[in-house]
Coordinates of C-alpha atoms in Angstrom, one line a residue:
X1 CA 14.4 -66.3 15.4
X2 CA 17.0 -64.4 15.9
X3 CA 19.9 -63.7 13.0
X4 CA 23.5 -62.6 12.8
X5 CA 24.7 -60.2 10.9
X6 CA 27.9 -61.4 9.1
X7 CA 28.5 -57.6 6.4
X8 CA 29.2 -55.8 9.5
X9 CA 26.5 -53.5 8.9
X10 CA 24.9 -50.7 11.1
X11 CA 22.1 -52.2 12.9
X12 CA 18.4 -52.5 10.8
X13 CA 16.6 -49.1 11.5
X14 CA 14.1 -48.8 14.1
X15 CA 10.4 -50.0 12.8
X16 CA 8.6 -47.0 11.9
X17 CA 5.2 -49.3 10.4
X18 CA 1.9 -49.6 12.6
X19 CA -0.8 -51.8 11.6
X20 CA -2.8 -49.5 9.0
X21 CA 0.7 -49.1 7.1
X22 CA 0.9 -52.4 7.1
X23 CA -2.1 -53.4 6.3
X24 CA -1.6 -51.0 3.6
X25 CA 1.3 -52.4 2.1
X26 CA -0.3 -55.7 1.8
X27 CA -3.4 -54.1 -0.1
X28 CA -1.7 -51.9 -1.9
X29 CA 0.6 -54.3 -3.3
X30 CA -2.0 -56.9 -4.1
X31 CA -4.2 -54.5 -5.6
X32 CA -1.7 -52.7 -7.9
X33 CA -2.8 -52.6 -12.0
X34 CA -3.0 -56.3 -12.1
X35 CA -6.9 -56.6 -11.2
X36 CA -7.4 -53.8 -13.4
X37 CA -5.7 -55.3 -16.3
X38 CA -6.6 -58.9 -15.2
X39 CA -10.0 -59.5 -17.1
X40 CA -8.9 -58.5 -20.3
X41 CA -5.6 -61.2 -19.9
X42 CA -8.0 -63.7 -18.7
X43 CA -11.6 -63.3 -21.5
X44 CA -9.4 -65.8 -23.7
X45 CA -10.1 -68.5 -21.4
X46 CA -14.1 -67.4 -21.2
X47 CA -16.4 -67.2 -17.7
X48 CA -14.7 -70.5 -16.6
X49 CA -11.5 -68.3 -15.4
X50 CA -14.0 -67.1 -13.2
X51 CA -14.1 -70.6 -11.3
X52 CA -10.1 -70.4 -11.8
X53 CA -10.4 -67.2 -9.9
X54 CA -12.4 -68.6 -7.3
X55 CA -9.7 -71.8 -6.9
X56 CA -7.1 -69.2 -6.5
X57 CA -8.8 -67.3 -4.2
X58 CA -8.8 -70.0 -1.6
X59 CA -5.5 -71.3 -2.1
X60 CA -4.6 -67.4 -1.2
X61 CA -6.2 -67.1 1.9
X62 CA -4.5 -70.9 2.7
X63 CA -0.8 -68.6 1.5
X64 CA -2.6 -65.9 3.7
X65 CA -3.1 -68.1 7.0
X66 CA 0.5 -70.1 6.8
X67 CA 2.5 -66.4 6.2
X68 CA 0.1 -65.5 9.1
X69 CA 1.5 -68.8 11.1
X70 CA 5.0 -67.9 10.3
X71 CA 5.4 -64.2 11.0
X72 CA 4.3 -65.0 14.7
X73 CA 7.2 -67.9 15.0
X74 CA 9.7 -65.3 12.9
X75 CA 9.1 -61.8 12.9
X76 CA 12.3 -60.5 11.4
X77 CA 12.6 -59.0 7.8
X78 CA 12.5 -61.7 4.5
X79 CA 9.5 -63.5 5.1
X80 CA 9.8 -66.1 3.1
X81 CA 13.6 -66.2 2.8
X82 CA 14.0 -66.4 6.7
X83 CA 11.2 -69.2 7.0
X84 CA 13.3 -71.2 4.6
X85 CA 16.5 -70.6 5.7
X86 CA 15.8 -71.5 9.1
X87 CA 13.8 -74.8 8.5
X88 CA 16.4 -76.0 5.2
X89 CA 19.2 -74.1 5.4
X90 CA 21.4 -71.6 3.9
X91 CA 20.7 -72.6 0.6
X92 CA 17.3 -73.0 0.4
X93 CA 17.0 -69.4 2.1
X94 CA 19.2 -67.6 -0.6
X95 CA 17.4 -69.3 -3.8
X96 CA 13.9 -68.1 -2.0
X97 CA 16.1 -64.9 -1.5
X98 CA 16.8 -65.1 -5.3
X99 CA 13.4 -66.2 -6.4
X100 CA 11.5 -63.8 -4.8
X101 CA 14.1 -60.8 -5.6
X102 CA 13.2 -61.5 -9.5
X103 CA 9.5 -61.7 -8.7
X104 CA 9.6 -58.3 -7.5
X105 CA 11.5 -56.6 -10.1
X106 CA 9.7 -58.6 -12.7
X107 CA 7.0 -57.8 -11.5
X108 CA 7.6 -54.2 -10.9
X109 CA 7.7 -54.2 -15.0
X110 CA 4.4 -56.2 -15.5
X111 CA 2.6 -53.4 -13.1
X112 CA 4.4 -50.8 -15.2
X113 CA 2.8 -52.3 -18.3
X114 CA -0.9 -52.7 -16.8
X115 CA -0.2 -49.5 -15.5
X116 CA 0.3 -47.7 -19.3
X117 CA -3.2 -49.0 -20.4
X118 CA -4.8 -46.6 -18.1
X119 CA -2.4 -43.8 -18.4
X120 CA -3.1 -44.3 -21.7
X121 CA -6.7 -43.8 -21.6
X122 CA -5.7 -39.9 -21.5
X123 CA -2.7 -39.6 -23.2
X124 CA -0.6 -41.9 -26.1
X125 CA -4.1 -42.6 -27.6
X126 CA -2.9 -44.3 -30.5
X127 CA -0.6 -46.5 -28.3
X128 CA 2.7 -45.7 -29.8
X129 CA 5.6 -48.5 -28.7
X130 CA 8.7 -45.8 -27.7
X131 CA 5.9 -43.8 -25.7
X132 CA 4.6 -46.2 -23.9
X133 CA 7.8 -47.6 -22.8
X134 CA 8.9 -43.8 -21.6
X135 CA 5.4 -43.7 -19.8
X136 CA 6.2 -47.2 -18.2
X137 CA 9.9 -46.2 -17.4
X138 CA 8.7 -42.9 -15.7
X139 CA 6.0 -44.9 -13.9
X140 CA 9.0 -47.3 -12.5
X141 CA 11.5 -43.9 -11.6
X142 CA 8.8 -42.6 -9.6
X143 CA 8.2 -45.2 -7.4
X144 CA 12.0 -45.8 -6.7
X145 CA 12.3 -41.8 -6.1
X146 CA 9.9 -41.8 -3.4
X147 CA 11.2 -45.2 -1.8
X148 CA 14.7 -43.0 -1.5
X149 CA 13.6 -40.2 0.5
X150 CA 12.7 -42.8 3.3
X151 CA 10.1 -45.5 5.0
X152 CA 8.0 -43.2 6.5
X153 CA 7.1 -41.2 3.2
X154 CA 6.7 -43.9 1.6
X155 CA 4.3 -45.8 4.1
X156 CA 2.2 -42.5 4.0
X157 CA 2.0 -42.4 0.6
X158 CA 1.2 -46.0 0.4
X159 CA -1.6 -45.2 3.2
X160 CA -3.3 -42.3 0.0
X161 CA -3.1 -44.6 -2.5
X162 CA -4.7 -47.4 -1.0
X163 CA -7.5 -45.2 0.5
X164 CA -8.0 -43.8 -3.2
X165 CA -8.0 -47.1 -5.2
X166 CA -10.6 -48.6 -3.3
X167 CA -13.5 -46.2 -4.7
X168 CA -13.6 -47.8 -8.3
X169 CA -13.1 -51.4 -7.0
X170 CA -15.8 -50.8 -3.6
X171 CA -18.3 -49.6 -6.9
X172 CA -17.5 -52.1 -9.4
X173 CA -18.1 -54.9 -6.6
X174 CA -21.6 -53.9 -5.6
X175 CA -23.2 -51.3 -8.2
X176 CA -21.4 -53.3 -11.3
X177 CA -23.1 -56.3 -10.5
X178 CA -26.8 -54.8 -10.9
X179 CA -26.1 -54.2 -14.5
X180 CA -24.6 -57.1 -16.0
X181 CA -25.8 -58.6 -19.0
X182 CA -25.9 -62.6 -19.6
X183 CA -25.1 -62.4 -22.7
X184 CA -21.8 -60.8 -22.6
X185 CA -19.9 -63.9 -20.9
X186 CA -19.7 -65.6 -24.2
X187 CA -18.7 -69.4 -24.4
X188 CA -18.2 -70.3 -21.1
X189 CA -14.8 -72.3 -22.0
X190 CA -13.8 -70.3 -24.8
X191 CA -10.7 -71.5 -25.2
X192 CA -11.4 -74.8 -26.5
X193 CA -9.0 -76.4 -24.2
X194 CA -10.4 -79.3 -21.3
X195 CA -12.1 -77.7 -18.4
X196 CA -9.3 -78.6 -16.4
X197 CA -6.7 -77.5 -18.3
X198 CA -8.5 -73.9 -18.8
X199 CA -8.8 -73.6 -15.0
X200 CA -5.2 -74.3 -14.5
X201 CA -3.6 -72.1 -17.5
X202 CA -6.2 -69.2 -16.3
X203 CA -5.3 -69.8 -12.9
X204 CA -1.1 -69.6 -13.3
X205 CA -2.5 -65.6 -14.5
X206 CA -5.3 -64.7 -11.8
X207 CA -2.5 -65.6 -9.0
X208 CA -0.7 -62.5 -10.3
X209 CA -3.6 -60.6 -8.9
X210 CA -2.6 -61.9 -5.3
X211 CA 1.2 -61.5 -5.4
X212 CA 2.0 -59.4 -2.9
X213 CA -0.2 -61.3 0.0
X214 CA 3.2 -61.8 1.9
X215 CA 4.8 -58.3 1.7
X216 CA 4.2 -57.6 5.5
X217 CA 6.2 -60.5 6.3
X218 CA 8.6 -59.6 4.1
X219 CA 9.4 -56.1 6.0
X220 CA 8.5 -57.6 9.3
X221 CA 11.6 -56.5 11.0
X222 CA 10.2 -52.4 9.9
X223 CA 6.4 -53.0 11.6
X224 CA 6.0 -52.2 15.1
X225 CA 4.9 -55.5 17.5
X226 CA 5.7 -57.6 14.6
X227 CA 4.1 -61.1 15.9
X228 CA 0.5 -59.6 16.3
X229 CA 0.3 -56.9 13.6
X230 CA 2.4 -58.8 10.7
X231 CA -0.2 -61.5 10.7
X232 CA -3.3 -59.5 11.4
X233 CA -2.0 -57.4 8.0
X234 CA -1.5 -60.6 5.8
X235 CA -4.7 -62.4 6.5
X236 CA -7.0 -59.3 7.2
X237 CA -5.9 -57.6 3.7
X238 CA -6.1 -61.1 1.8
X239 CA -9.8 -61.2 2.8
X240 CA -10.4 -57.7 1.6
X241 CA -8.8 -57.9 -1.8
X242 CA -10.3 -61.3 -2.4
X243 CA -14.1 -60.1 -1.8
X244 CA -13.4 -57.1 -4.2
X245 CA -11.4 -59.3 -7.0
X246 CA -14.4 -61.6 -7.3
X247 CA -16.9 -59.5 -7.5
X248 CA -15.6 -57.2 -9.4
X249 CA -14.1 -59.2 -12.0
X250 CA -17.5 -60.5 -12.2
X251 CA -19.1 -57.3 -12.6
X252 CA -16.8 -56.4 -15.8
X253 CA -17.3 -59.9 -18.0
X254 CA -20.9 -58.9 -17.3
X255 CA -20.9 -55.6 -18.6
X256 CA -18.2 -55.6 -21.6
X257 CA -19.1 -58.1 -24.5
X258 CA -16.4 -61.2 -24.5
X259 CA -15.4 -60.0 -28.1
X260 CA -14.6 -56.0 -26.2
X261 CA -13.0 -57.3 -23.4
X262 CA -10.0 -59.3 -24.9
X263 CA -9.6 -56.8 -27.2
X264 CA -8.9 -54.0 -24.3
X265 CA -6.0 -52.6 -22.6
X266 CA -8.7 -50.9 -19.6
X267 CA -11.3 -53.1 -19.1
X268 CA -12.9 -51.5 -15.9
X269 CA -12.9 -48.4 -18.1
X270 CA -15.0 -49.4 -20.7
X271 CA -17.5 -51.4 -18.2
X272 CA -17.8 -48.4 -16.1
X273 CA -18.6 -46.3 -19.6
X274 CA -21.1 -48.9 -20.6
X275 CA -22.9 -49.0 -17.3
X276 CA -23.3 -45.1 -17.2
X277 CA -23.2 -44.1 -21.2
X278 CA -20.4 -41.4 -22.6
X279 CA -17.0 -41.7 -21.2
X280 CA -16.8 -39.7 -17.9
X281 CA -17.5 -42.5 -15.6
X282 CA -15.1 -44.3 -17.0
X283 CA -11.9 -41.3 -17.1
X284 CA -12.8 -41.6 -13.1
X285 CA -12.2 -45.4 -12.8
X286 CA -8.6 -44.6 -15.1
X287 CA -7.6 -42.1 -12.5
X288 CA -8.5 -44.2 -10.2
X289 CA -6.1 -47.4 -11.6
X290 CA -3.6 -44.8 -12.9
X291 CA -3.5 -44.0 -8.6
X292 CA -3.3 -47.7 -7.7
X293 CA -0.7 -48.5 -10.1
X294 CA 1.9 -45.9 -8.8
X295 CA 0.8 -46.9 -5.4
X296 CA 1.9 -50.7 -6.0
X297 CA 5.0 -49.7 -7.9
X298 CA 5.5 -48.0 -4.6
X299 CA 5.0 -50.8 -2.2
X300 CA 6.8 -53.1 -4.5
X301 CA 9.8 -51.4 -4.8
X302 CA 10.0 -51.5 -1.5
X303 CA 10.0 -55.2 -1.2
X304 CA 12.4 -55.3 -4.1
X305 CA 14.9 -53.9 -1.6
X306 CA 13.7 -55.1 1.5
X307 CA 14.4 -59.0 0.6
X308 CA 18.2 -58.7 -0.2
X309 CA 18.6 -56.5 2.5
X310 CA 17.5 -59.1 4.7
X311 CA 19.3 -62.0 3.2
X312 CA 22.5 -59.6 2.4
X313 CA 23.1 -59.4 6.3
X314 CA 23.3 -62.5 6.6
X315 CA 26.0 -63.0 4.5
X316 CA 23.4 -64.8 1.6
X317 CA 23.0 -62.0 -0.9
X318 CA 26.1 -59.6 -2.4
X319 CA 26.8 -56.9 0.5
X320 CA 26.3 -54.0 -1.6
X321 CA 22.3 -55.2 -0.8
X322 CA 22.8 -54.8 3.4
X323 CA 24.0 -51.0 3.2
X324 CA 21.3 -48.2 4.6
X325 CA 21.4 -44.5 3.4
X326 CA 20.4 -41.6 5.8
X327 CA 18.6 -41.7 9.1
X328 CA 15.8 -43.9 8.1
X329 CA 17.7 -46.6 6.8
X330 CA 17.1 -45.9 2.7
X331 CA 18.7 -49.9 1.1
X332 CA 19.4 -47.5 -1.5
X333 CA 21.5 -50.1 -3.8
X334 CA 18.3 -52.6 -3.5
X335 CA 15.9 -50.0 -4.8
X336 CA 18.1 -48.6 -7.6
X337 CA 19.1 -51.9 -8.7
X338 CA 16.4 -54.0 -8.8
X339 CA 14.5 -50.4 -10.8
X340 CA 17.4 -51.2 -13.7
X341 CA 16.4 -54.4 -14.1
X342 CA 12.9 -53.6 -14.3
X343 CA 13.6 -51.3 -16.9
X344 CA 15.3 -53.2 -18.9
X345 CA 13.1 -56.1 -18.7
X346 CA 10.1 -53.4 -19.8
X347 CA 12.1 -52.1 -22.8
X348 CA 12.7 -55.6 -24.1
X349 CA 9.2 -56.4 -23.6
X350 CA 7.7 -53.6 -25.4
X351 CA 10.1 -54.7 -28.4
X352 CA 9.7 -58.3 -28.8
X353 CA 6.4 -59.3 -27.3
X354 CA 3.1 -58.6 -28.8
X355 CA 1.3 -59.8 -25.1
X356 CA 3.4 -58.0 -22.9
X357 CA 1.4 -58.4 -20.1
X358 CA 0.7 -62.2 -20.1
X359 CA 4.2 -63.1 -20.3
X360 CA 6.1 -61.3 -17.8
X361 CA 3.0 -62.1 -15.4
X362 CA 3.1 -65.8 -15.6
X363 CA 7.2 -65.4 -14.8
X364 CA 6.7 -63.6 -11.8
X365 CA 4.2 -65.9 -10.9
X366 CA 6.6 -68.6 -10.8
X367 CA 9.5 -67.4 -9.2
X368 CA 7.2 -66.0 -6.4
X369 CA 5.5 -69.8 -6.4
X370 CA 8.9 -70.8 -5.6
X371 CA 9.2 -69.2 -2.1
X372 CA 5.5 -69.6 -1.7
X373 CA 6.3 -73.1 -1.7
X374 CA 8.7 -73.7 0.4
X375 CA 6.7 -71.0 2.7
X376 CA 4.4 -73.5 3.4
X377 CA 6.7 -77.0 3.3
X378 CA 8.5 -74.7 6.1
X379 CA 5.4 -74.6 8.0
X380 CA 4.6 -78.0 7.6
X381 CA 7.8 -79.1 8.8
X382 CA 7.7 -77.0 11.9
X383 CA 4.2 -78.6 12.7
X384 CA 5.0 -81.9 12.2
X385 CA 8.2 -82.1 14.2
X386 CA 7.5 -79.7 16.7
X387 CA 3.7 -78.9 16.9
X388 CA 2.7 -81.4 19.0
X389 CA 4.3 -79.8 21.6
X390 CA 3.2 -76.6 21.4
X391 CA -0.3 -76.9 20.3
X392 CA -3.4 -78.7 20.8
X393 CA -4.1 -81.5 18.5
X394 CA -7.3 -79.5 17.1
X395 CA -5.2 -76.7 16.1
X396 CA -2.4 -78.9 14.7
X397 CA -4.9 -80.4 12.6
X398 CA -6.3 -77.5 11.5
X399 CA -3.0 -75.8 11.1
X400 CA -1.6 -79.3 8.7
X401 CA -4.3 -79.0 6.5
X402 CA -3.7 -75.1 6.0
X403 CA -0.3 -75.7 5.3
X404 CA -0.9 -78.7 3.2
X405 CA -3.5 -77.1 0.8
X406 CA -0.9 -73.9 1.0
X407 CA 1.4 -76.6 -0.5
X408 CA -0.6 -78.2 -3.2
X409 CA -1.5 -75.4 -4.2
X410 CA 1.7 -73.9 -5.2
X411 CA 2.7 -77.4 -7.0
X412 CA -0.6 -76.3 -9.0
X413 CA 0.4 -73.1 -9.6
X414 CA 3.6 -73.8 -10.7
X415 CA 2.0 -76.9 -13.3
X416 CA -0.4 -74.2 -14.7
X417 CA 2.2 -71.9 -15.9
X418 CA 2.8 -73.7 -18.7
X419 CA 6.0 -75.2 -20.0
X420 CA 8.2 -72.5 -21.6
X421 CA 7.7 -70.5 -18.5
X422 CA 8.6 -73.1 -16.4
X423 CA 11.8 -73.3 -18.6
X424 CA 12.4 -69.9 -18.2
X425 CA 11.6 -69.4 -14.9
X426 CA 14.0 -72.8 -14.1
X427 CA 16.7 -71.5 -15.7
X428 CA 16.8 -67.5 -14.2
X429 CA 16.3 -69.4 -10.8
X430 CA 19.7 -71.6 -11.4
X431 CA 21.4 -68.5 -12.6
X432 CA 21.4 -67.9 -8.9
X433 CA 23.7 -71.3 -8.3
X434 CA 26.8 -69.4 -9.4
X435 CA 26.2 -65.9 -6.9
X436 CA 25.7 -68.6 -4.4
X437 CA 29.4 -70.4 -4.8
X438 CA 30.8 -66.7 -4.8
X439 CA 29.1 -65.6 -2.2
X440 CA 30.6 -68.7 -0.1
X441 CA 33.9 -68.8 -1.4
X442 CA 35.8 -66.9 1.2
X443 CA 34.6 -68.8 4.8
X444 CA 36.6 -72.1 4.1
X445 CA 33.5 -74.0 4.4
X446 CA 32.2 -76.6 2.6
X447 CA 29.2 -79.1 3.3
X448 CA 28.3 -77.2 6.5
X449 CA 31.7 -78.3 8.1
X450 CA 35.3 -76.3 8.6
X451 CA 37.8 -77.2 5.6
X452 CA 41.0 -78.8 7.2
X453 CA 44.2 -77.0 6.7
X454 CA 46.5 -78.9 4.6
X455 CA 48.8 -80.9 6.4
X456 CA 52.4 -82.4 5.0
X457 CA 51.8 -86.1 3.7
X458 CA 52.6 -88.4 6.1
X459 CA 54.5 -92.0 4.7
X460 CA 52.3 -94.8 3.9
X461 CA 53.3 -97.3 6.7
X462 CA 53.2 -94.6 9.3
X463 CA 49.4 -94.0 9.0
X464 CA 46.7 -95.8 10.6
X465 CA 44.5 -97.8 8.3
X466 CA 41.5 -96.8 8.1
X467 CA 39.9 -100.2 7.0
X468 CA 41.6 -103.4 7.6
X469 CA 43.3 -105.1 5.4
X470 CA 42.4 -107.5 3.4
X471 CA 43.7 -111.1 3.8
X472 CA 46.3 -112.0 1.1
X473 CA 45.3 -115.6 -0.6
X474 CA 48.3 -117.8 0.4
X475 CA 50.2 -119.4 -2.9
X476 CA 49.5 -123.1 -4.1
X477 CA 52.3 -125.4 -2.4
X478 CA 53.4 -122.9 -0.1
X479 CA 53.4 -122.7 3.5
X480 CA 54.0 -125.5 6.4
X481 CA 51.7 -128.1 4.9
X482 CA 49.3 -127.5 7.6
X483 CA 45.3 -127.2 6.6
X484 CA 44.0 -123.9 5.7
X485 CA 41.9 -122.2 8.1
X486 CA 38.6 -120.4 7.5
X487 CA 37.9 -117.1 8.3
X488 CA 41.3 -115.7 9.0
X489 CA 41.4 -112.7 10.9
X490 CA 43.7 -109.9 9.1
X491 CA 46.9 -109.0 10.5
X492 CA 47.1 -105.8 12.4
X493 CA 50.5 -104.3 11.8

């Protein structure tokens, strides 16, 4: 679908991302510090966040197959901003522009945190607060240096990362599982809360795990042969991540006791140094998450950039977003930017949360439901106005229940998060309502038509009604004396 671009703009740089970048990106991306972190946020819940786990997994691959669906009908940079502005309109596209650009920088700071709890396994050892946020800032720095010096260095360094992350994660999901212990799940719904209730609230944080599923369609516009290797990437890379998540989540509640694990900052750490005795095997699996935590900063800076730049050339997102530095086409505004916020969303997190983790995780969760959401509403749409004629009625089916259980799900998702971060994340998404009215100010449009130019008032009498006129009731005792008629026309003048 193609787009106009209203900033004036050089044109978007030439794609310079084959299929293992991208494939990279997506892994790399998904698995950043959150599964890392992930079991210790989730132990208060107990071994039934394990089913939550498994619930979310699914309704990922559904995400997975509908961003799949969508790349091949759109392959242009924004993912899920261009599928919404394209099936809703201008508006829905720049709040899934604006959703989706806070997810990434908020989440950028919750990675940053997961991230200081393996540094931290070497260095910081008593966990002082103004050092861990200077280890966290650096972490955030470093990833938005090595965005700036272009798309090809940073694709390549994405490739090393990913490649190197896998080790710990490939171990944990088959050798882990041979020594866990029964006894160290615990209560199996610790929590105390309903069953239902416990899946959801443990769900809202084990989707944090899979953020990141969408980031090839995102930079769509940068992948070479966008309509076969964009969706390949997304669905491919989902199935990957989710068979290592499961298992290896599973491995750790059954090697760390339930009173260790929710009392840890590393928990793969301390599973992989109960499994082997001493603490060696478990410095290997911190270097190994200290790796995979830059590596997602990486990718996710990128994306932080990459999604107003898309929506900034199209007039929907301040033009400072749509301008490209050096030959490769650096959005150098987007990265540094959206790297301030995170920072400053990290230094006010390390001074007034005690879980800092948690609660920055379960906002970007919902302000990345958001265009998840409408991700999949824009699929269904298409299918049900259009897919009859382009598909076969086994396919359609198929392809509606996909995109329906893509859409549930994200209502789900969004319930599970819990009420003050809904209230949160409600009222940073309508923050966007204002940038919108600027942004629109200047075209002398309003309601998706041309405003008239004021014309000089023209006399009452000389204007054309635009309704008739009522009849006037006729006076008692006036008139001819003949009988009144019934229904008198009104007089034209």
């Amino acid at each position: 679908m193609p787009r106009t671009t209203r900033t004036g703009e050089r044109a978007a740089p030439r794609p310079s991302l084959g299929l293992p970048a991208a494939s990279s990106l997506v892994i790399g991306t998904i698995i950043g510090t959150g599964i890392f972190a992930l079991p210790s946020a989730l132990a208060p819940y107990g071994p039934i966040s394990l089913v939550a786990f498994v619930v979310v997994t699914l309704g990922a691959l559904a995400l997975a197959l509908t961003f799949g669906a969508l790349s091949k009908r759109a392959p242009a940079s924004g993912g899920p901003y261009v599928y919404a502005r394209e099936a809703f309109g201008e508006f829905a596209g720049f709040l899934n522009a604006w959703s989706y650009w806070i997810t990434a920088w908020a989440g950028n700071a919750a990675i940053a945190v997961a991230w200081v709890g393996y540094v931290e396994v070497f260095v910081n050892t008593g966990h002082k607060t103004w050092v861990s946020m200077g280890l966290a800032l650096g972490g955030l720095w470093t990833a938005a240096a090595i965005n700036l010096t272009g798309v090809r260095n940073m694709g390549a360094f994405q490739v090393v990362t990913t490649v190197l992350k896998f080790v710990p994660l490939v171990f944990m999901a088959t050798v882990g599982l041979l020594f866990i212990d029964p006894d160290n799940f615990g209560t199996f719904n610790a929590g105390g809360r309903s069953a239902v209730g416990a899946i959801s609230a443990a769900a809202a944080i084990a989707l944090f795990s899979y953020l990141g599923l969408e980031a090839a369609s995102v930079v769509a516009g940068r992948v070479r042969d966008p309509e076969r290797n964009v969706s390949r990437a997304t669905v491919y890379g989902t199935l990957l991540c989710a068979v290592l998540y499961i298992l290896g989540t599973l491995a750790v509640f059954g090697t760390v006791s339930h009173g260790e694990l929710g009392a840890t900052t590393a928990p793969f750490t301390d599973s992989a140094n109960n499994i082997f005795g001493g603490t060696w095997a478990g410095d290997v699996v911190a270097v190994a998450a200290v790796i995979s935590g830059i590596g997602a900063l990486n990718g996710w800076t990128m994306l932080c950039a990459e999604m107003p730049y898309a929506a900034a050339r199209d007039g929907l997102f301040p033009g400072s977003f749509a301008k490209l530095r050096g030959q490769s086409g650096v959005p150098a505004f987007g990265i540094v930017a959206s790297t301030v916020l995170a920072s400053l969303i990290t230094v006010f997190s390390y001074s007034r949360f005690e879980d800092v983790f948690t609660k920055i995780v379960l906002l970007s969760v919902l302000t990345a439901v958001i265009p998840y959401l409408f991700s999949a509403a824009a699929q269904l749409y298409w299918l049900l106005v259009r897919g009859r004629e382009s598909i076969g009625p086994r396919r359609l089916a198929r392809d509606v229940t996909v995109a329906g259980l893509a859409l549930v799900f994200s209502y789900w998702s969004i319930q599970g998060s819990g009420y003050q971060t809904v209230y949160y994340g409600l009222f940073v998404l309508l923050l966007g309502v204002p940038v919108y009215v600027w942004l629109k100010r200047g075209e002398g449009v309003y309601g998706g038509t041309d405003l008239p130019i004021p014309a000089a008032r023209v006399p009452r009498e000389e204007q054309a009604p635009e309704t008739p006129t009522p009849p006037r009731a006729r006076p008692r005792g006036s008139g001819t004396g003949s009988p009144r008629k019934r229904n008198v026309q009104p007089h034209q003048e």
